[in-house]
mmCIF file of C-alpha atoms in Angstrom:
data_model
loop_
_atom_site.group_PDB
_atom_site.id
_atom_site.type_symbol
_atom_site.label_atom_id
_atom_site.label_comp_id
_atom_site.label_asym_id
_atom_site.label_seq_id
_atom_site.Cartn_x
_atom_site.Cartn_y
_atom_site.Cartn_z
ATOM 1 C CA MET I 15 24.913 -38.165 31.784
ATOM 2 C CA ARG I 16 25.281 -37.436 28.069
ATOM 3 C CA LEU I 17 22.275 -37.609 25.766
ATOM 4 C CA ARG I 18 22.301 -38.323 22.041
ATOM 5 C CA ILE I 19 19.547 -36.513 20.133
ATOM 6 C CA ASP I 20 18.721 -37.446 16.531
ATOM 7 C CA LEU I 21 16.712 -34.856 14.649
ATOM 8 C CA ALA I 22 15.553 -33.595 11.273
ATOM 9 C CA TYR I 23 14.683 -30.107 10.090
ATOM 10 C CA ASP I 24 13.608 -28.059 7.127
ATOM 11 C CA GLY I 25 16.349 -25.450 6.958
ATOM 12 C CA GLY I 26 14.489 -23.026 4.716
ATOM 13 C CA ALA I 27 13.491 -20.608 7.449
ATOM 14 C CA PHE I 28 16.664 -20.925 9.549
ATOM 15 C CA HIS I 29 19.912 -18.962 9.444
ATOM 16 C CA GLY I 30 21.804 -22.236 9.729
ATOM 17 C CA TRP I 31 22.469 -24.505 12.688
ATOM 18 C CA ALA I 32 24.587 -22.316 14.945
ATOM 19 C CA THR I 33 23.071 -19.843 17.391
ATOM 20 C CA GLN I 34 23.299 -16.223 16.266
ATOM 21 C CA PRO I 35 21.922 -13.307 18.285
ATOM 22 C CA GLY I 36 18.624 -12.054 16.921
ATOM 23 C CA LEU I 37 18.388 -14.717 14.199
ATOM 24 C CA ARG I 38 16.301 -17.886 13.932
ATOM 25 C CA THR I 39 18.595 -20.931 14.120
ATOM 26 C CA VAL I 40 18.136 -24.662 14.704
ATOM 27 C CA GLN I 41 20.498 -24.716 17.676
ATOM 28 C CA GLY I 42 18.770 -21.724 19.208
ATOM 29 C CA HIS I 43 15.365 -23.396 19.051
ATOM 30 C CA LEU I 44 16.634 -26.778 20.243
ATOM 31 C CA GLU I 45 18.502 -25.336 23.218
ATOM 32 C CA ALA I 46 15.512 -23.172 24.156
ATOM 33 C CA ALA I 47 13.229 -26.225 23.994
ATOM 34 C CA LEU I 48 15.617 -28.294 26.107
ATOM 35 C CA ALA I 49 15.894 -25.514 28.705
ATOM 36 C CA THR I 50 12.105 -25.224 28.846
ATOM 37 C CA VAL I 51 11.429 -28.954 29.173
ATOM 38 C CA LEU I 52 14.287 -29.565 31.647
ATOM 39 C CA ARG I 53 13.559 -26.349 33.580
ATOM 40 C CA LEU I 54 17.091 -25.016 33.216
ATOM 41 C CA ASP I 55 18.380 -21.521 32.587
ATOM 42 C CA ARG I 56 20.376 -22.793 29.603
ATOM 43 C CA ILE I 57 21.840 -25.923 28.101
ATOM 44 C CA ASP I 58 24.601 -26.301 25.535
ATOM 45 C CA THR I 59 24.481 -28.663 22.556
ATOM 46 C CA VAL I 60 27.083 -29.981 20.105
ATOM 47 C CA CYS I 61 26.087 -31.199 16.636
ATOM 48 C CA ALA I 62 27.709 -33.545 14.134
ATOM 49 C CA GLY I 63 27.622 -31.032 11.279
ATOM 50 C CA ARG I 64 26.946 -27.281 11.410
ATOM 51 C CA THR I 65 24.644 -26.797 8.427
ATOM 52 C CA ASP I 66 24.568 -23.445 6.625
ATOM 53 C CA ALA I 67 21.557 -21.172 6.252
ATOM 54 C CA GLY I 68 18.869 -22.883 4.180
ATOM 55 C CA VAL I 69 20.403 -26.375 4.347
ATOM 56 C CA HIS I 70 18.163 -29.215 5.538
ATOM 57 C CA ALA I 71 18.825 -32.319 7.648
ATOM 58 C CA ARG I 72 17.275 -35.765 7.983
ATOM 59 C CA GLY I 73 20.069 -37.272 10.060
ATOM 60 C CA GLN I 74 21.540 -34.579 12.288
ATOM 61 C CA VAL I 75 23.039 -35.865 15.561
ATOM 62 C CA VAL I 76 23.460 -33.751 18.695
ATOM 63 C CA HIS I 77 24.735 -34.342 22.209
ATOM 64 C CA CYS I 78 24.150 -32.499 25.456
ATOM 65 C CA ASP I 79 24.966 -33.185 29.101
ATOM 66 C CA VAL I 80 22.282 -33.398 31.786
ATOM 67 C CA ALA I 81 22.248 -34.282 35.479
ATOM 68 C CA GLU I 82 19.769 -37.161 35.172
ATOM 69 C CA SER I 83 17.576 -39.074 32.752
ATOM 70 C CA HIS I 84 14.253 -37.571 31.696
ATOM 71 C CA PRO I 85 11.491 -39.961 30.553
ATOM 72 C CA GLN I 86 9.441 -38.925 27.546
ATOM 73 C CA LEU I 87 11.971 -36.254 26.603
ATOM 74 C CA GLN I 88 11.522 -36.892 22.870
ATOM 75 C CA ARG I 89 7.744 -36.404 23.071
ATOM 76 C CA ARG I 90 8.060 -33.350 25.281
ATOM 77 C CA LEU I 91 10.626 -31.699 23.022
ATOM 78 C CA ASN I 92 8.470 -32.222 19.949
ATOM 79 C CA GLY I 93 5.598 -30.621 21.820
ATOM 80 C CA VAL I 94 7.654 -27.444 22.290
ATOM 81 C CA LEU I 95 9.694 -27.272 19.079
ATOM 82 C CA PRO I 96 8.384 -25.556 15.928
ATOM 83 C CA SER I 97 6.983 -27.789 13.197
ATOM 84 C CA ASP I 98 10.092 -27.457 10.987
ATOM 85 C CA ILE I 99 12.220 -29.315 13.576
ATOM 86 C CA HIS I 100 11.479 -32.891 14.660
ATOM 87 C CA VAL I 101 13.338 -35.027 17.193
ATOM 88 C CA SER I 102 13.301 -38.651 16.032
ATOM 89 C CA ARG I 103 15.151 -40.172 18.997
ATOM 90 C CA VAL I 104 16.638 -39.325 22.394
ATOM 91 C CA SER I 105 18.926 -41.880 24.020
ATOM 92 C CA GLU I 106 21.626 -42.136 26.645
ATOM 93 C CA ALA I 107 24.940 -41.842 24.799
ATOM 94 C CA PRO I 108 27.595 -44.522 25.280
ATOM 95 C CA PRO I 109 30.748 -43.537 27.226
ATOM 96 C CA GLY I 110 33.112 -41.428 25.139
ATOM 97 C CA PHE I 111 30.454 -40.335 22.633
ATOM 98 C CA ASP I 112 30.926 -36.914 21.027
ATOM 99 C CA ALA I 113 28.439 -36.001 18.299
ATOM 100 C CA ARG I 114 31.088 -34.050 16.396
ATOM 101 C CA PHE I 115 34.448 -35.641 17.057
ATOM 102 C CA SER I 116 33.389 -39.290 17.341
ATOM 103 C CA ALA I 117 31.819 -39.292 13.853
ATOM 104 C CA LEU I 118 33.443 -41.424 11.162
ATOM 105 C CA TRP I 119 31.742 -39.626 8.283
ATOM 106 C CA ARG I 120 28.841 -37.436 7.229
ATOM 107 C CA ARG I 121 26.739 -38.010 4.122
ATOM 108 C CA TYR I 122 24.919 -35.254 2.247
ATOM 109 C CA ALA I 123 22.621 -35.413 -0.779
ATOM 110 C CA TYR I 124 22.113 -32.622 -3.297
ATOM 111 C CA ARG I 125 18.982 -32.889 -5.494
ATOM 112 C CA ILE I 126 18.446 -31.210 -8.862
ATOM 113 C CA ALA I 127 15.517 -31.162 -11.291
ATOM 114 C CA ASP I 128 17.317 -30.611 -14.604
ATOM 115 C CA ARG I 129 14.429 -31.276 -16.991
ATOM 116 C CA VAL I 130 11.169 -29.368 -17.282
ATOM 117 C CA ASP I 131 9.119 -32.521 -16.659
ATOM 118 C CA LEU I 132 10.894 -33.032 -13.314
ATOM 119 C CA VAL I 133 9.966 -29.634 -11.880
ATOM 120 C CA ASP I 134 7.508 -30.149 -9.024
ATOM 121 C CA PRO I 135 6.328 -27.137 -6.998
ATOM 122 C CA LEU I 136 5.615 -29.463 -4.059
ATOM 123 C CA VAL I 137 9.349 -30.172 -3.581
ATOM 124 C CA ARG I 138 10.719 -26.767 -4.590
ATOM 125 C CA SER I 139 11.991 -26.143 -1.037
ATOM 126 C CA HIS I 140 14.600 -28.926 -1.254
ATOM 127 C CA VAL I 141 15.231 -29.527 -4.967
ATOM 128 C CA LEU I 142 17.186 -27.118 -7.170
ATOM 129 C CA VAL I 143 15.639 -26.353 -10.558
ATOM 130 C CA TRP I 144 18.281 -26.295 -13.312
ATOM 131 C CA GLU I 145 17.400 -25.165 -16.824
ATOM 132 C CA ARG I 146 19.812 -27.413 -18.736
ATOM 133 C CA GLU I 147 19.953 -31.205 -18.620
ATOM 134 C CA LEU I 148 23.144 -32.423 -16.964
ATOM 135 C CA ASP I 149 25.652 -34.987 -18.186
ATOM 136 C CA LEU I 150 26.053 -37.124 -15.065
ATOM 137 C CA ASP I 151 28.704 -39.327 -16.659
ATOM 138 C CA ALA I 152 30.958 -36.293 -17.172
ATOM 139 C CA MET I 153 30.265 -35.102 -13.636
ATOM 140 C CA ASN I 154 31.167 -38.502 -12.197
ATOM 141 C CA GLU I 155 34.363 -38.639 -14.248
ATOM 142 C CA ALA I 156 35.362 -35.211 -12.927
ATOM 143 C CA ALA I 157 34.440 -36.141 -9.361
ATOM 144 C CA GLN I 158 36.807 -39.116 -9.294
ATOM 145 C CA HIS I 159 39.796 -36.768 -9.264
ATOM 146 C CA LEU I 160 38.551 -35.088 -6.078
ATOM 147 C CA LEU I 161 38.384 -38.200 -3.884
ATOM 148 C CA GLY I 162 40.757 -39.002 -1.047
ATOM 149 C CA GLN I 163 42.574 -36.863 1.484
ATOM 150 C CA GLN I 164 43.046 -33.433 -0.039
ATOM 151 C CA ASP I 165 43.352 -29.784 0.893
ATOM 152 C CA PHE I 166 39.940 -28.466 -0.129
ATOM 153 C CA ALA I 167 40.810 -24.795 0.442
ATOM 154 C CA ALA I 168 39.658 -23.982 -3.123
ATOM 155 C CA PHE I 169 36.166 -25.196 -2.193
ATOM 156 C CA CYS I 170 35.894 -23.823 1.354
ATOM 157 C CA ARG I 171 35.296 -20.556 3.106
ATOM 158 C CA ARG I 172 38.211 -20.441 5.474
ATOM 159 C CA ARG I 173 37.815 -20.140 9.238
ATOM 160 C CA VAL I 174 40.717 -18.639 11.163
ATOM 161 C CA GLY I 175 42.917 -21.392 12.575
ATOM 162 C CA ALA I 176 40.914 -24.218 10.992
ATOM 163 C CA THR I 177 42.360 -26.798 8.620
ATOM 164 C CA THR I 178 40.818 -27.322 5.174
ATOM 165 C CA VAL I 179 42.241 -30.842 4.769
ATOM 166 C CA ARG I 180 39.445 -33.400 4.494
ATOM 167 C CA THR I 181 39.029 -36.975 3.233
ATOM 168 C CA LEU I 182 36.357 -37.136 0.540
ATOM 169 C CA LEU I 183 35.166 -40.747 0.573
ATOM 170 C CA ASP I 184 32.446 -40.636 -2.105
ATOM 171 C CA LEU I 185 31.070 -38.135 -4.594
ATOM 172 C CA HIS I 186 28.714 -39.809 -7.025
ATOM 173 C CA TRP I 187 25.833 -38.583 -9.204
ATOM 174 C CA SER I 188 22.876 -40.787 -10.097
ATOM 175 C CA ARG I 189 19.219 -40.521 -11.067
ATOM 176 C CA SER I 190 16.521 -40.997 -8.451
ATOM 177 C CA PRO I 191 13.494 -43.137 -9.353
ATOM 178 C CA GLU I 192 11.723 -39.881 -10.244
ATOM 179 C CA GLY I 193 14.589 -38.827 -12.506
ATOM 180 C CA LEU I 194 16.201 -36.180 -10.318
ATOM 181 C CA ALA I 195 19.967 -35.735 -10.513
ATOM 182 C CA VAL I 196 21.233 -36.595 -7.019
ATOM 183 C CA ALA I 197 24.763 -36.197 -5.689
ATOM 184 C CA ASP I 198 25.707 -38.411 -2.746
ATOM 185 C CA VAL I 199 28.680 -36.806 -0.995
ATOM 186 C CA ARG I 200 30.431 -38.516 1.923
ATOM 187 C CA ALA I 201 33.516 -37.356 3.840
ATOM 188 C CA ASP I 202 35.086 -37.609 7.270
ATOM 189 C CA ALA I 203 34.038 -33.978 7.718
ATOM 190 C CA PHE I 204 33.261 -30.909 5.617
ATOM 191 C CA CYS I 205 34.498 -27.356 5.859
ATOM 192 C CA HIS I 206 32.270 -24.311 5.380
ATOM 193 C CA SER I 207 30.382 -24.369 2.021
ATOM 194 C CA MET I 208 32.464 -27.323 0.785
ATOM 195 C CA VAL I 209 29.610 -29.512 -0.511
ATOM 196 C CA ARG I 210 27.827 -26.647 -2.249
ATOM 197 C CA SER I 211 31.097 -25.494 -3.847
ATOM 198 C CA LEU I 212 31.848 -29.005 -5.113
ATOM 199 C CA VAL I 213 28.332 -29.224 -6.556
ATOM 200 C CA GLY I 214 28.650 -25.801 -8.170
ATOM 201 C CA CYS I 215 31.952 -26.789 -9.759
ATOM 202 C CA LEU I 216 30.553 -30.035 -11.135
ATOM 203 C CA LEU I 217 27.451 -28.301 -12.495
ATOM 204 C CA ALA I 218 29.732 -26.336 -14.814
ATOM 205 C CA VAL I 219 31.072 -29.670 -16.103
ATOM 206 C CA GLY I 220 27.638 -31.254 -16.349
ATOM 207 C CA GLU I 221 26.251 -28.533 -18.597
ATOM 208 C CA GLY I 222 29.374 -28.473 -20.792
ATOM 209 C CA ARG I 223 30.847 -25.100 -19.810
ATOM 210 C CA ARG I 224 33.987 -26.736 -18.366
ATOM 211 C CA ASP I 225 35.835 -29.939 -19.193
ATOM 212 C CA VAL I 226 36.180 -32.889 -16.819
ATOM 213 C CA ALA I 227 39.717 -31.889 -15.806
ATOM 214 C CA TRP I 228 38.689 -28.461 -14.527
ATOM 215 C CA PRO I 229 37.616 -29.423 -10.945
ATOM 216 C CA ALA I 230 40.962 -31.164 -10.320
ATOM 217 C CA ALA I 231 42.807 -28.081 -11.580
ATOM 218 C CA ILE I 232 40.788 -25.902 -9.190
ATOM 219 C CA LEU I 233 41.561 -28.264 -6.292
ATOM 220 C CA ALA I 234 45.302 -28.076 -7.000
ATOM 221 C CA VAL I 235 45.372 -24.301 -6.474
ATOM 222 C CA THR I 236 44.578 -24.806 -2.734
ATOM 223 C CA GLU I 237 43.018 -21.388 -2.321
ATOM 224 C CA ARG I 238 39.498 -20.086 -2.808
ATOM 225 C CA ASP I 239 38.689 -19.618 -6.502
ATOM 226 C CA ALA I 240 36.103 -17.003 -7.477
ATOM 227 C CA SER I 241 35.204 -18.953 -10.631
ATOM 228 C CA VAL I 242 33.610 -21.690 -8.503
ATOM 229 C CA VAL I 243 29.945 -20.848 -7.942
ATOM 230 C CA VAL I 244 28.464 -22.013 -4.639
ATOM 231 C CA ALA I 245 25.250 -23.929 -5.365
ATOM 232 C CA HIS I 246 22.041 -22.779 -3.704
ATOM 233 C CA ALA I 247 21.545 -24.037 -0.150
ATOM 234 C CA HIS I 248 18.017 -25.419 -0.489
ATOM 235 C CA GLY I 249 19.071 -28.397 -2.638
ATOM 236 C CA LEU I 250 21.312 -29.783 0.106
ATOM 237 C CA THR I 251 20.326 -32.198 2.903
ATOM 238 C CA LEU I 252 22.432 -33.801 5.650
ATOM 239 C CA GLU I 253 21.257 -37.399 5.346
ATOM 240 C CA GLU I 254 23.350 -39.485 7.706
ATOM 241 C CA VAL I 255 26.176 -39.486 10.251
ATOM 242 C CA ALA I 256 28.103 -42.680 11.024
ATOM 243 C CA TYR I 257 29.895 -43.598 14.249
ATOM 244 C CA PRO I 258 32.240 -46.445 15.211
ATOM 245 C CA ALA I 259 31.469 -49.204 17.697
ATOM 246 C CA ASP I 260 30.823 -48.006 21.251
ATOM 247 C CA ASP I 261 34.237 -49.097 22.524
ATOM 248 C CA GLU I 262 35.949 -46.978 19.830
ATOM 249 C CA LEU I 263 34.020 -43.731 20.350
ATOM 250 C CA ALA I 264 36.426 -42.109 22.795
ATOM 251 C CA SER I 265 39.578 -42.934 20.810
ATOM 252 C CA ARG I 266 37.947 -41.705 17.606
ATOM 253 C CA ALA I 267 37.120 -38.396 19.300
ATOM 254 C CA VAL I 268 40.715 -37.962 20.490
ATOM 255 C CA THR I 269 42.112 -38.700 17.015
ATOM 256 C CA THR I 270 39.674 -36.394 15.220
ATOM 257 C CA ARG I 271 40.146 -33.528 17.666
ATOM 258 C CA ALA I 272 43.915 -33.699 17.217
ATOM 259 C CA LYS I 273 43.513 -33.661 13.427
ATOM 260 C CA ARG I 274 41.175 -30.650 13.465
ATOM 261 C CA ASP I 275 43.468 -28.728 15.828
ATOM 262 C CA GLY I 276 46.566 -29.539 13.786
#
C-alpha cells in the first residue's frame, strides 16, 4: 500500500531535502525514522518538491510504499524524528497517487523585513532582512511579465536532461499584517533555485536598481544570467501542494511525467 505523509521542517540545519552521503538532510532523517519504526533495512520516499539547503516547509508531501498499514505511525515517527521535522499526517494514499507527479501546483512564500522596525530576532531564521524599503507595486508590475508557460532557464540551475519549461501561475507581493514584504509564488513545478532567482531579480526592481522591464528581458535570454542574484535560502518556505480529485491522480501523474521527460 502507498502512504501519504504530510510534514513540516525548519530547513536551517539541513543540506536540503535530498539524501546526500555524510550530510544532514530531511529525506535522510525521514527515511531513517521510517526504517526504524517499521523495522526495515531501508525505505524509499518521494517528495512533492525537493527543497534546497536552508529552505523550510510547512506543506511538504511525501509518499512511500509499505507492505501493510501501521497504526499510530504519525505518533511513532514524531517520537523518533529530530525536533526540526514534524509529521502532521499519515494516511493511506488513493490509487494512482504520486507525491511528485500527481501534484497540480506548489506554492512557496518568501518573507522579507525591509524596514528597521520590522526586524525581529525571533523570526530571523525564516525572514530575510533587507536594508532598503521595497516598492512592491513596481515588483508586482515586473512580475506580471513572468507569468504563464515559459522557459525559465535564465532563473534555473540546469540539471542534465531536465526541462526548464514551467507554468508560473502566480507571483504576487503583498504586506503581511506585521508589515513584512511577502511573495506568494505558485507554479505547476519549479526547477532548481527558480523561486530564489525570481525573488532576487525582483528585489533589484523593488529597490530601484533595475526598471520593471528588466526581469522580462532576462527571461527572454533563456540561459542562466550572472546578473541575477539568488536570494538567500532562509526566507523561503514551501507552503502548500495541491492535487486533483482522487479519480484524476493517475492521469495527472502520467501527463506530468511525460512533460518532465520531454
